[in-house]
PDB file of C-alpha atoms in Angstrom:
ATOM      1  CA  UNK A 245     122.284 158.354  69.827  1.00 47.00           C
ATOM      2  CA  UNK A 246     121.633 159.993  73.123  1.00 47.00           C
ATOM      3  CA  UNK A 247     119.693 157.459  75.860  1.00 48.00           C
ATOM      4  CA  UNK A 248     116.773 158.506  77.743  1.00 46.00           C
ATOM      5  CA  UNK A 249     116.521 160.027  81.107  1.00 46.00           C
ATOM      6  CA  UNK A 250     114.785 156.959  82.724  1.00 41.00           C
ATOM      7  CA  UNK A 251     117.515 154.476  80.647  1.00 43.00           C
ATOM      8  CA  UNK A 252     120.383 156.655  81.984  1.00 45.00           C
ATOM      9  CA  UNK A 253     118.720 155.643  85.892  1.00 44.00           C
ATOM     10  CA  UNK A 254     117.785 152.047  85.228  1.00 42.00           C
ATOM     11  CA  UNK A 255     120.788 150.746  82.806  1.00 50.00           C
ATOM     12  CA  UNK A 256     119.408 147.897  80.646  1.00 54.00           C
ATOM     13  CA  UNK A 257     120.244 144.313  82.214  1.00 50.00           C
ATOM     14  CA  UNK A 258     122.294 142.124  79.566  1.00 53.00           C
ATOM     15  CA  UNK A 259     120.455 138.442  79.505  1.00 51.00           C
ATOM     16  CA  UNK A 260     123.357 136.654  81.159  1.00 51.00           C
ATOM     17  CA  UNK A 261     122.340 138.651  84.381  1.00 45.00           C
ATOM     18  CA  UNK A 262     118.483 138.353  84.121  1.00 48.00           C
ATOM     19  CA  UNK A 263     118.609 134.298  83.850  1.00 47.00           C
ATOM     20  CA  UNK A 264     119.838 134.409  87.178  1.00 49.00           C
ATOM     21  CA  UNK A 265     117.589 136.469  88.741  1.00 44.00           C
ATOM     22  CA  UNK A 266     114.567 135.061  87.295  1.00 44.00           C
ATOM     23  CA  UNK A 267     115.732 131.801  88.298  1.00 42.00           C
ATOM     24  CA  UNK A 268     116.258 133.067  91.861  1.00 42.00           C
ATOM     25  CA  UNK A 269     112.320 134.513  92.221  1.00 45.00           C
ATOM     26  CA  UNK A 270     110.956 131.152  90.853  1.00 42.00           C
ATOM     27  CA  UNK A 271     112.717 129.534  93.930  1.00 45.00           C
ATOM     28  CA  UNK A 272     111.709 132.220  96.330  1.00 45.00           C
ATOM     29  CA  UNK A 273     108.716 133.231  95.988  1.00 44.00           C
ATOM     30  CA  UNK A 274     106.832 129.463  95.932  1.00 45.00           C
ATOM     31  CA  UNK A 275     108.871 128.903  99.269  1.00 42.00           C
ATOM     32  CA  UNK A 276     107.505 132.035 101.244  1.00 40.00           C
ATOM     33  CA  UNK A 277     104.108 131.595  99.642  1.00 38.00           C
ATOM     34  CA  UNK A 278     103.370 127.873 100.756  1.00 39.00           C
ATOM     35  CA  UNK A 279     105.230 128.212 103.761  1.00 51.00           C
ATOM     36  CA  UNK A 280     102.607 126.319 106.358  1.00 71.00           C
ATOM     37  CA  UNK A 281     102.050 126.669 110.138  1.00 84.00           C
ATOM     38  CA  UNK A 282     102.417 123.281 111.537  1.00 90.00           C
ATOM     39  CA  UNK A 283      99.762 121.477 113.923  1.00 92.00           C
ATOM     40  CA  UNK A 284     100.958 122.472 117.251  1.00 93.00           C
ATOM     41  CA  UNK A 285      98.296 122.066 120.639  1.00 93.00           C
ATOM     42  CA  UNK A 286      97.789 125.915 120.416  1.00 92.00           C
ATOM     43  CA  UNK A 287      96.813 126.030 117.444  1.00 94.00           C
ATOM     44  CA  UNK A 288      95.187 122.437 116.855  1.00 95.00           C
ATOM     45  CA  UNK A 289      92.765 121.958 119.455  1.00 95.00           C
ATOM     46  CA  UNK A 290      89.692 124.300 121.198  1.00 95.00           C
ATOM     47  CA  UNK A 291      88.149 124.420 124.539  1.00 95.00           C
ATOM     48  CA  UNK A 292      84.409 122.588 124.832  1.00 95.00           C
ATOM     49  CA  UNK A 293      82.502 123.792 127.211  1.00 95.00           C
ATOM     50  CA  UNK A 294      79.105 121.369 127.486  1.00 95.00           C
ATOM     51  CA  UNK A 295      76.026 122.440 130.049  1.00 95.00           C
ATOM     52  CA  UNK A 296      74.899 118.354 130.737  1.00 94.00           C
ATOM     53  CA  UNK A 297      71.609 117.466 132.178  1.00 92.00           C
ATOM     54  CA  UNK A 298      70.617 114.233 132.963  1.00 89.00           C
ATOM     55  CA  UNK A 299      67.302 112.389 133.166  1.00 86.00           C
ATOM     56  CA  UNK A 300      65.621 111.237 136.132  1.00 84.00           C
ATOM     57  CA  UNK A 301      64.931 107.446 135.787  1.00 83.00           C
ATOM     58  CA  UNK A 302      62.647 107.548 138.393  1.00 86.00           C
ATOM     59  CA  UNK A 303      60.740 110.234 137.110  1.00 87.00           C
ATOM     60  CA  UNK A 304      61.327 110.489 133.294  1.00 84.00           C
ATOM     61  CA  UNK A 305      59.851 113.169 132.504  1.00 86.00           C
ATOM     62  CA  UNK A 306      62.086 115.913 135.385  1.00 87.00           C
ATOM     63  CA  UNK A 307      65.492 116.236 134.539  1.00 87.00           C
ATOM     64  CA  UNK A 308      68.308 116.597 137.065  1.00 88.00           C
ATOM     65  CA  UNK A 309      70.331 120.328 138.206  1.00 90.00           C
ATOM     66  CA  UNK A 310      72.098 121.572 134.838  1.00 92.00           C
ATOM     67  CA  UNK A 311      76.437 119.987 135.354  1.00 92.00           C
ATOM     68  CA  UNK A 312      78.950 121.929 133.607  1.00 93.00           C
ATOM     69  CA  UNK A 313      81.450 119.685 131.623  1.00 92.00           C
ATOM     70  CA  UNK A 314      84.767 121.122 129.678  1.00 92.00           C
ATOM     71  CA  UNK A 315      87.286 119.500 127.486  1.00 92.00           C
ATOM     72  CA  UNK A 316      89.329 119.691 124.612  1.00 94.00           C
ATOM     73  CA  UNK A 317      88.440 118.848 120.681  1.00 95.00           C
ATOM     74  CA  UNK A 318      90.388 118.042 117.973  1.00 96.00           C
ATOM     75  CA  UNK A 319      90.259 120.693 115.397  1.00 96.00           C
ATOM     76  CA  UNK A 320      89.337 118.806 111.790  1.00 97.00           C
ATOM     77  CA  UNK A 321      89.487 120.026 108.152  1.00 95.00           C
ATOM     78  CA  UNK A 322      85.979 121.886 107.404  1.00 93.00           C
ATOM     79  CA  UNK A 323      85.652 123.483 110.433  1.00 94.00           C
ATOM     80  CA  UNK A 324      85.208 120.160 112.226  1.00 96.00           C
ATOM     81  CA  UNK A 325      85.768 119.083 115.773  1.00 97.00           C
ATOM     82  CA  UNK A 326      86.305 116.051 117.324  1.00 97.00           C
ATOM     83  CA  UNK A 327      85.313 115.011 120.938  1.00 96.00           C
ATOM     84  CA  UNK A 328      84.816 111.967 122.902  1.00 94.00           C
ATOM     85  CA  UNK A 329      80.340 111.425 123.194  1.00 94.00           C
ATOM     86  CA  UNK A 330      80.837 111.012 126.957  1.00 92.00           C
ATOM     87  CA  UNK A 331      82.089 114.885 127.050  1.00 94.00           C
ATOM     88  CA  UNK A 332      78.267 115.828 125.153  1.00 94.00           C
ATOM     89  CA  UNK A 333      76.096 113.467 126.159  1.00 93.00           C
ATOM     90  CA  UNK A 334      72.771 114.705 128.027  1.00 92.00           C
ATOM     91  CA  UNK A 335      73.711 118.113 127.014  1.00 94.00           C
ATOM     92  CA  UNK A 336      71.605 120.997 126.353  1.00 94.00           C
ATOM     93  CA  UNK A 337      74.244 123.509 125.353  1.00 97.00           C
ATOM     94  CA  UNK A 338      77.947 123.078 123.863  1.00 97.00           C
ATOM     95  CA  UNK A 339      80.273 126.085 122.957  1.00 97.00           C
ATOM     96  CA  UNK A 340      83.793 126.075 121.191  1.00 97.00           C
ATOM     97  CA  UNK A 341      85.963 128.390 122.804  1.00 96.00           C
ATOM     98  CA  UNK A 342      89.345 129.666 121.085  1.00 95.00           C
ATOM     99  CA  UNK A 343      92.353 128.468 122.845  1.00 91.00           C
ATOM    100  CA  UNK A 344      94.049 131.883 123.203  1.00 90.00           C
ATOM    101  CA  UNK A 345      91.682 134.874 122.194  1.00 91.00           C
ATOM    102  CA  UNK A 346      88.681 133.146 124.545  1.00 91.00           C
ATOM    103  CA  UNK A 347      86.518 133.584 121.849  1.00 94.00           C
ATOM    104  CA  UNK A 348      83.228 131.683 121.945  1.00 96.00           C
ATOM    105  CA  UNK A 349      80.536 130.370 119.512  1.00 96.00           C
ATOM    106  CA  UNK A 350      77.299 128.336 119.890  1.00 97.00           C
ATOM    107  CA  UNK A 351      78.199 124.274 118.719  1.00 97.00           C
ATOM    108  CA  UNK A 352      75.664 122.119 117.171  1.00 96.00           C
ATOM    109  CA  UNK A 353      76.134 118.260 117.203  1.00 96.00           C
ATOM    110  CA  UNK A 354      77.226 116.682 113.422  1.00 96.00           C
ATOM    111  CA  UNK A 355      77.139 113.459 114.721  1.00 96.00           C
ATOM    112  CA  UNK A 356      78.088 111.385 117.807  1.00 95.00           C
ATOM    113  CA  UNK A 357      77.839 107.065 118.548  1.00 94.00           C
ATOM    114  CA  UNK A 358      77.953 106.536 121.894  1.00 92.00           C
ATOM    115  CA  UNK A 359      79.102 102.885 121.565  1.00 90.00           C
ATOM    116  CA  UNK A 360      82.198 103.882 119.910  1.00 92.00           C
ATOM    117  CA  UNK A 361      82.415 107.258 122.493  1.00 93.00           C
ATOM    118  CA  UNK A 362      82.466 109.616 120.033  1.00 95.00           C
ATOM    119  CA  UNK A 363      81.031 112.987 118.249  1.00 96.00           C
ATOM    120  CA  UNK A 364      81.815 115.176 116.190  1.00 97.00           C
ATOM    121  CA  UNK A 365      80.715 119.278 116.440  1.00 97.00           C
ATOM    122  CA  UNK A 366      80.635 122.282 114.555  1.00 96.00           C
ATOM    123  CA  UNK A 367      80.061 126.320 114.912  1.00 97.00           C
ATOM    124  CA  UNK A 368      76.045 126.690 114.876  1.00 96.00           C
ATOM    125  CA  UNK A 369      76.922 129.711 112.639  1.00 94.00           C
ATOM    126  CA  UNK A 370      78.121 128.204 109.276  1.00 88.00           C
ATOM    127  CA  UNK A 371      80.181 131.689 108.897  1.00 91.00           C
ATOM    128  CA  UNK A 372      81.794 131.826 112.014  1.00 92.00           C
ATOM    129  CA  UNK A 373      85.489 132.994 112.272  1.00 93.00           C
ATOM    130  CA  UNK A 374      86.929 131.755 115.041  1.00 93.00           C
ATOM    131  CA  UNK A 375      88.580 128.635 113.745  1.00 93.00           C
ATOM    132  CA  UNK A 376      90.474 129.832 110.680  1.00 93.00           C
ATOM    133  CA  UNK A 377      93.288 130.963 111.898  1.00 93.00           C
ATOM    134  CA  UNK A 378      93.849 127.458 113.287  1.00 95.00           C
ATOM    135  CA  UNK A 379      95.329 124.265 111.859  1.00 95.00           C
ATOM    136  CA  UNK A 380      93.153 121.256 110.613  1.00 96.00           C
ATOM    137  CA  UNK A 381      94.573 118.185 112.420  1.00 97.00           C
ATOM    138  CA  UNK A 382      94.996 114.845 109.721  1.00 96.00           C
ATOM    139  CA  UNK A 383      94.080 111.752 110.595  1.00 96.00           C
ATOM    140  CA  UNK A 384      97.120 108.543 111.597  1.00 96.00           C
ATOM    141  CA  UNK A 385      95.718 105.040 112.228  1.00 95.00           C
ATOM    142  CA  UNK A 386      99.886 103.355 112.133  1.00 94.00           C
ATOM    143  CA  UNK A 387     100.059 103.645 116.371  1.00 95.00           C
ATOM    144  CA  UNK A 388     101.130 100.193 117.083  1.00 94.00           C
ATOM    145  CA  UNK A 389     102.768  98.786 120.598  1.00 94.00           C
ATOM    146  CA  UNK A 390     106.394 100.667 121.651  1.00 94.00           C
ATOM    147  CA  UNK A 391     105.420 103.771 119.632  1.00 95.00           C
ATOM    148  CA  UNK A 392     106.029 107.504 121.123  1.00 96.00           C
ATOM    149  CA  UNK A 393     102.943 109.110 121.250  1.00 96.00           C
ATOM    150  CA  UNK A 394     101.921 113.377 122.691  1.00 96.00           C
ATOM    151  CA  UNK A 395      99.502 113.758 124.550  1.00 94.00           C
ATOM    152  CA  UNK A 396      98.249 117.119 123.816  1.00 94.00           C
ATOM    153  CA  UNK A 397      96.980 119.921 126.684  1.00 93.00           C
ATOM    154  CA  UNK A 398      96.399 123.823 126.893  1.00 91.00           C
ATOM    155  CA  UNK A 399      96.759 126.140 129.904  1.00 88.00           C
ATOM    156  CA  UNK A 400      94.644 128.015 131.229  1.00 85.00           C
ATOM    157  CA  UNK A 401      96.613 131.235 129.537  1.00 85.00           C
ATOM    158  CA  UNK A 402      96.649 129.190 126.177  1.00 84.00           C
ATOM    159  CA  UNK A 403     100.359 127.932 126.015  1.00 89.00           C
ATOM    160  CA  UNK A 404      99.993 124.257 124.582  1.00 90.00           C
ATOM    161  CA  UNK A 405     101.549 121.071 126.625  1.00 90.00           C
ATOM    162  CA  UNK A 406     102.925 118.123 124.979  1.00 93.00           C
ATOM    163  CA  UNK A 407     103.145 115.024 127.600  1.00 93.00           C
ATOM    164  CA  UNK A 408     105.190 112.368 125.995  1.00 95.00           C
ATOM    165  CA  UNK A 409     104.117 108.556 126.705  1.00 95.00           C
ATOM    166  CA  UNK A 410     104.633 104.895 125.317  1.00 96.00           C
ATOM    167  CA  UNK A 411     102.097 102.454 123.642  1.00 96.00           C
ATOM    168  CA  UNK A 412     102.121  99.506 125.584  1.00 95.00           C
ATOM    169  CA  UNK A 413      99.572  97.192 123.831  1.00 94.00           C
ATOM    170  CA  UNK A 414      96.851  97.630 121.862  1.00 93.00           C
ATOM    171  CA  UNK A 415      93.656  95.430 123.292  1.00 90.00           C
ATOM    172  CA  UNK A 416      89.547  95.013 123.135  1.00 87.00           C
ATOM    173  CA  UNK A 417      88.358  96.817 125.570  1.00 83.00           C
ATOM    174  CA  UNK A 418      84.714  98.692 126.718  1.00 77.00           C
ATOM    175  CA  UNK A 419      84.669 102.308 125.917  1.00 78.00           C
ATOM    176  CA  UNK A 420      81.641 104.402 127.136  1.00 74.00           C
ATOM    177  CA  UNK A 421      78.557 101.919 127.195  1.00 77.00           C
ATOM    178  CA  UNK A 422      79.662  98.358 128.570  1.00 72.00           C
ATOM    179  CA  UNK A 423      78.011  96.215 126.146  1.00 70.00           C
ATOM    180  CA  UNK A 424      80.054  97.802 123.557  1.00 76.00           C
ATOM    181  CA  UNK A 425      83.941  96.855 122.906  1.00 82.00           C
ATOM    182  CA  UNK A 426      86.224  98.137 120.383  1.00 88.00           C
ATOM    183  CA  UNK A 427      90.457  98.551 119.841  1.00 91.00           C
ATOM    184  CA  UNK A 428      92.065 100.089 122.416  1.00 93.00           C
ATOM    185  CA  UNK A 429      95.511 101.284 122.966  1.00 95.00           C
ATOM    186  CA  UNK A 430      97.300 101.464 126.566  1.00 95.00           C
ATOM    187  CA  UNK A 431     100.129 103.531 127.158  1.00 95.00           C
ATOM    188  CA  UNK A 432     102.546 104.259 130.247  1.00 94.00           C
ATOM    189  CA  UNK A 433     103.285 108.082 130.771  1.00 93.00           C
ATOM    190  CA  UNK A 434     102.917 110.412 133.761  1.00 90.00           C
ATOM    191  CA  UNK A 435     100.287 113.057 132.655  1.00 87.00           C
ATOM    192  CA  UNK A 436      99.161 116.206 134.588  1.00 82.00           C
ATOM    193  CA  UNK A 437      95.995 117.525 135.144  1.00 74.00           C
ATOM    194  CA  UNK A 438      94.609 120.417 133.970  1.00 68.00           C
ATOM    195  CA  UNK A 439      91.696 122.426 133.636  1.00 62.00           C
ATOM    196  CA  UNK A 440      90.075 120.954 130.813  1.00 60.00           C
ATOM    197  CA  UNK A 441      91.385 117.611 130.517  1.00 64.00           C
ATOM    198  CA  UNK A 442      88.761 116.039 130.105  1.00 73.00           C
ATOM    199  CA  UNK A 443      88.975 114.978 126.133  1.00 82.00           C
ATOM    200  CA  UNK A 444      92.462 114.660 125.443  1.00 91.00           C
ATOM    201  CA  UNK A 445      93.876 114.318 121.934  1.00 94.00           C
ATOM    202  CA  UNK A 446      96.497 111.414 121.229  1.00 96.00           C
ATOM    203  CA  UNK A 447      99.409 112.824 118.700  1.00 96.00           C
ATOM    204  CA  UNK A 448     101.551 110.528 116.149  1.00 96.00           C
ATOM    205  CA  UNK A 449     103.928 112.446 114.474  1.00 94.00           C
ATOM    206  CA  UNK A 450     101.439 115.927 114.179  1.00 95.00           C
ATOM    207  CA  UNK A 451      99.046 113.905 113.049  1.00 96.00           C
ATOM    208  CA  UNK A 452      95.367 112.857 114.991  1.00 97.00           C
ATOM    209  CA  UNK A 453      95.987 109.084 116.186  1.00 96.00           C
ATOM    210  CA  UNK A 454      93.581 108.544 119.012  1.00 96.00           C
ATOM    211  CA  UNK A 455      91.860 110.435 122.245  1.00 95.00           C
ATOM    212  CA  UNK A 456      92.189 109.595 125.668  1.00 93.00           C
ATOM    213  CA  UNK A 457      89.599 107.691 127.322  1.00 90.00           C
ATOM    214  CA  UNK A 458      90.891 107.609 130.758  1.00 89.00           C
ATOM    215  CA  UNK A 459      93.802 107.649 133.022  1.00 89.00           C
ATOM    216  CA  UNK A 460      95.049 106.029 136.165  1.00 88.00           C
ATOM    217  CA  UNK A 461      97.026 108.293 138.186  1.00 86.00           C
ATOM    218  CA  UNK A 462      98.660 105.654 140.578  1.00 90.00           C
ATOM    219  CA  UNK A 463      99.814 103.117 137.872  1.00 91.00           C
ATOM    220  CA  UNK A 464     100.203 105.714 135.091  1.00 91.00           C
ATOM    221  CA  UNK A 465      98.482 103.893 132.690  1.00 92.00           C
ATOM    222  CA  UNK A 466      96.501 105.347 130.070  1.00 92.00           C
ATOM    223  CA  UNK A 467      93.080 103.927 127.750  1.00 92.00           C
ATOM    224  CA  UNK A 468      93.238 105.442 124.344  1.00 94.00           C
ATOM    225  CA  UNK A 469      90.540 105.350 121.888  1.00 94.00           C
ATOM    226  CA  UNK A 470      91.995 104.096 118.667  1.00 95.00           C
ATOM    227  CA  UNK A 471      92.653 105.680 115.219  1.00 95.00           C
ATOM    228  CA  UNK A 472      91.101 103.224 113.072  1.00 96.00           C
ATOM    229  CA  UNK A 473      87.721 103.393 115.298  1.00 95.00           C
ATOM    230  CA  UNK A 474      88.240 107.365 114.132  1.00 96.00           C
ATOM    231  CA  UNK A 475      88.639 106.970 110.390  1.00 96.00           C
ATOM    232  CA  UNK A 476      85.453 104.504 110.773  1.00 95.00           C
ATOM    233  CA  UNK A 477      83.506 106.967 112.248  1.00 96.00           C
ATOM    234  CA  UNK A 478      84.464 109.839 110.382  1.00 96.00           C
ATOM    235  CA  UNK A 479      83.969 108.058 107.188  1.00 96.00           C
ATOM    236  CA  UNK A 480      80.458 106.559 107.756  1.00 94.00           C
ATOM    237  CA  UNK A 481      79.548 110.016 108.779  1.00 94.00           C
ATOM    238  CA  UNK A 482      80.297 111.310 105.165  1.00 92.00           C
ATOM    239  CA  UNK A 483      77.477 110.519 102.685  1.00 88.00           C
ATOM    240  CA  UNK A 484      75.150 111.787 106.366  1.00 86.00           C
ATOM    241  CA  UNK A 485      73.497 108.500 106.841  1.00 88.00           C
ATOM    242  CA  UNK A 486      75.321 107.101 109.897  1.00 89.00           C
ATOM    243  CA  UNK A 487      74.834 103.528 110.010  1.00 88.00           C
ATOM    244  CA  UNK A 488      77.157 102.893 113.196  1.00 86.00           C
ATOM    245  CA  UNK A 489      79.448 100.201 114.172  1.00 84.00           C
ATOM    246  CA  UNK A 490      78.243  96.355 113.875  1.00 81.00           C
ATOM    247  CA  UNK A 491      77.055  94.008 116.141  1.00 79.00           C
ATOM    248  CA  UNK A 492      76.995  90.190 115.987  1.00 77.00           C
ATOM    249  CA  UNK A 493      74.175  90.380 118.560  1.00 77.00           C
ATOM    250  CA  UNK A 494      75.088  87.168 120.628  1.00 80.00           C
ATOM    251  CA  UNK A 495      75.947  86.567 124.014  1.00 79.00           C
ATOM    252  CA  UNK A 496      78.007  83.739 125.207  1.00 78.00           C
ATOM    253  CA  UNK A 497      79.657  82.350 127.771  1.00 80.00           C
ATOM    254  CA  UNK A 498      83.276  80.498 127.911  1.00 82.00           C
ATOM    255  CA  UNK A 499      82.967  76.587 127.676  1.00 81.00           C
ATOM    256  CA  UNK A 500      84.937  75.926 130.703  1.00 82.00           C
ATOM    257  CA  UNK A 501      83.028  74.047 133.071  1.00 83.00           C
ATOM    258  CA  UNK A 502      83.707  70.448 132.558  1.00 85.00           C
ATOM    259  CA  UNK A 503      79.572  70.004 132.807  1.00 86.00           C
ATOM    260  CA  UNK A 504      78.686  72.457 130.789  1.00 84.00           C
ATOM    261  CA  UNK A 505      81.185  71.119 127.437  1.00 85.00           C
ATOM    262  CA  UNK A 506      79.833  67.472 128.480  1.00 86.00           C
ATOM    263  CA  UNK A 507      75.618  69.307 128.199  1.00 86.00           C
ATOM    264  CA  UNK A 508      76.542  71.120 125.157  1.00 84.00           C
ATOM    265  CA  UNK A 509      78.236  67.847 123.794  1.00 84.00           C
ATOM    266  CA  UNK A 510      81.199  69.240 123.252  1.00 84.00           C
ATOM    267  CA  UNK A 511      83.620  67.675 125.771  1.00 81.00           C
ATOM    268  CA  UNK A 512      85.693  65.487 122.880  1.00 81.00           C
ATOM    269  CA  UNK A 513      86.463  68.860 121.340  1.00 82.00           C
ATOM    270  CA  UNK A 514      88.946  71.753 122.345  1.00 81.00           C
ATOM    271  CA  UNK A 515      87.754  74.968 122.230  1.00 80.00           C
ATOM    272  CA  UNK A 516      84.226  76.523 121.605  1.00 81.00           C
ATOM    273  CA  UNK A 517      81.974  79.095 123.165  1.00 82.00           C
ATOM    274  CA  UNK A 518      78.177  78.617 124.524  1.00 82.00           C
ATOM    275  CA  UNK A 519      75.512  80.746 122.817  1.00 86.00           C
ATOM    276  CA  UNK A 520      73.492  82.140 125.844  1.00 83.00           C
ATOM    277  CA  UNK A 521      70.865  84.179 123.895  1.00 85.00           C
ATOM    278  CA  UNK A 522      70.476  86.069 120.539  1.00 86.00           C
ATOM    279  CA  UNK A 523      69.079  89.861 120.045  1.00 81.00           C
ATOM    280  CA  UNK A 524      66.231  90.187 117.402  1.00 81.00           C
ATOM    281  CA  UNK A 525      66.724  91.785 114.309  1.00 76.00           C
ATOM    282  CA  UNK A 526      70.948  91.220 114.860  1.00 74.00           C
ATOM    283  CA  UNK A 527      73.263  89.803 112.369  1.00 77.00           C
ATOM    284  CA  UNK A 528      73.404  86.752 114.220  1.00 78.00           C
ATOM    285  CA  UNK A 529      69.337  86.015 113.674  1.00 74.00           C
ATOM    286  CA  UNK A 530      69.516  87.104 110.276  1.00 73.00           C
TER     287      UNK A 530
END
């Protein structure tokens, strides 16, 4: 029986060879098609540029000269970014810029606590493009003391800098407003400035595990907002009735003072704290 033209070019496979090279595209092809780019400060994080003006307390209703203010966000899943609320606050304009095109986009405010010093932004224009081709940053609240952290930068060109420093302690400390105080970490670590460092993300192992809230050049000693105070803000902001971080709503003072602990009746006891006043409406009145 004579064979075909096209089954004299393509001889017919016997099945001992096609196993094998079925097997060998189910391994491929799932390999090359979830392949992932990983979280890297290029293509993790975008410029925020923030036009700040001030009120006059003197006269309320004028409003000091329009400040320019620029830092770096933390790019989240959903088109998300995250920014200290000291880098927004007074501000009449915000813009996310692309780290390496330069590409910019009006930002609208999702939600921001100044207490716990931060906010999070997104493009004004729901169907803006200039964040997909960058990589969601996930969340790590594990950062304890003696850890390795990155602290993550971007040039000026858009080449990413990782600054490597260690977690010293973790502490209660203020953060923006003074009343309020919240988990800190310190770390020791020789940073460099740059021009938008600002809001500086704090990196565990690619993953999101604080922002720096300042930095002391002489000492090289770093504040950084903590994870945990992150997931806690991110998650109240969810069902998009913010509630906020809260408050006992006392104020105290130590019991030191020999005179004081005797006035207070306290002096056959170790220990204690005096009650100085209580805010209305708090969870202490209640």
């Amino acid at each position: 029986m004579s064979q075909s033209p096209i089954s004299q070019r393509f001889p017919r496979l016997s099945p001992a060879l096609m196993f094998p090279l079925v097997l060998l595209s189910l391994v491929i092809l799932p390999a090359s098609s979830g392949a992932q780019e990983k979280p890297s400060p290029e293509k993790s994080l975008v410029r925020v540029n923030a036009t700040l003006q001030s009120y006059n307390f003197l006269r309320p209703w004028e409003k000091s000269a329009p400040t320019p203010r620029r830092g770096l966000g933390a790019v989240l899943s959903g088109k998300r970014v995250l920014v200290t609320a000291e880098l927004i606050v007074n501000s009449t304009y915000i813009e996310l810029e692309h780290p390496s095109t330069g590409e910019k986009t009006p930002a609208k405010i999702l939600g921001r606590d100044y207490e716990a010093n931060l906010a999070l932004l997104g493009p004004v224009d729901e169907k803006s493009t200039i964040m997909d081709d960058l990589v969601p940053l996930e969340l790590d609240t594990s950062i304890k003391p003696k850890d390795t952290v990155e602290v993550w930068q971007i040039e000026d060109n858009g080449d990413g800098v990782t600054t490597s420093v260690d977690i010293l302690r973790a502490a209660v400390n203020q953060y923006f407003i003074d009343s309020a105080v919240f988990l800190v970490y310190q770390a020791v670590g020789s940073l460099q400035a740059r021009a938008n460092s600002f809001t500086l993300p704090v990196i565990k192992d690619g993953k999101l595990g604080g922002m720096l809230l300042s930095y002391n050049a002489k000492e090289q000693i770093s504040q950084v907002l903590a994870g945990p105070i992150i997931k806690a803000f991110l998650d109240d902001l969810k069902d998009g009735d913010y509630q906020g971080f809260p408050t006992l709503g006392i104020a105290f003072e130590q019991t030191l003072d020999d005179q004081l602990r005797r006035f207070a009746k306290i002096d056959e006891k170790d220990g204690g704290v005096f009650v100085t006043s209580v805010a209305k409406d708090s969870s202490a009145e209640k």
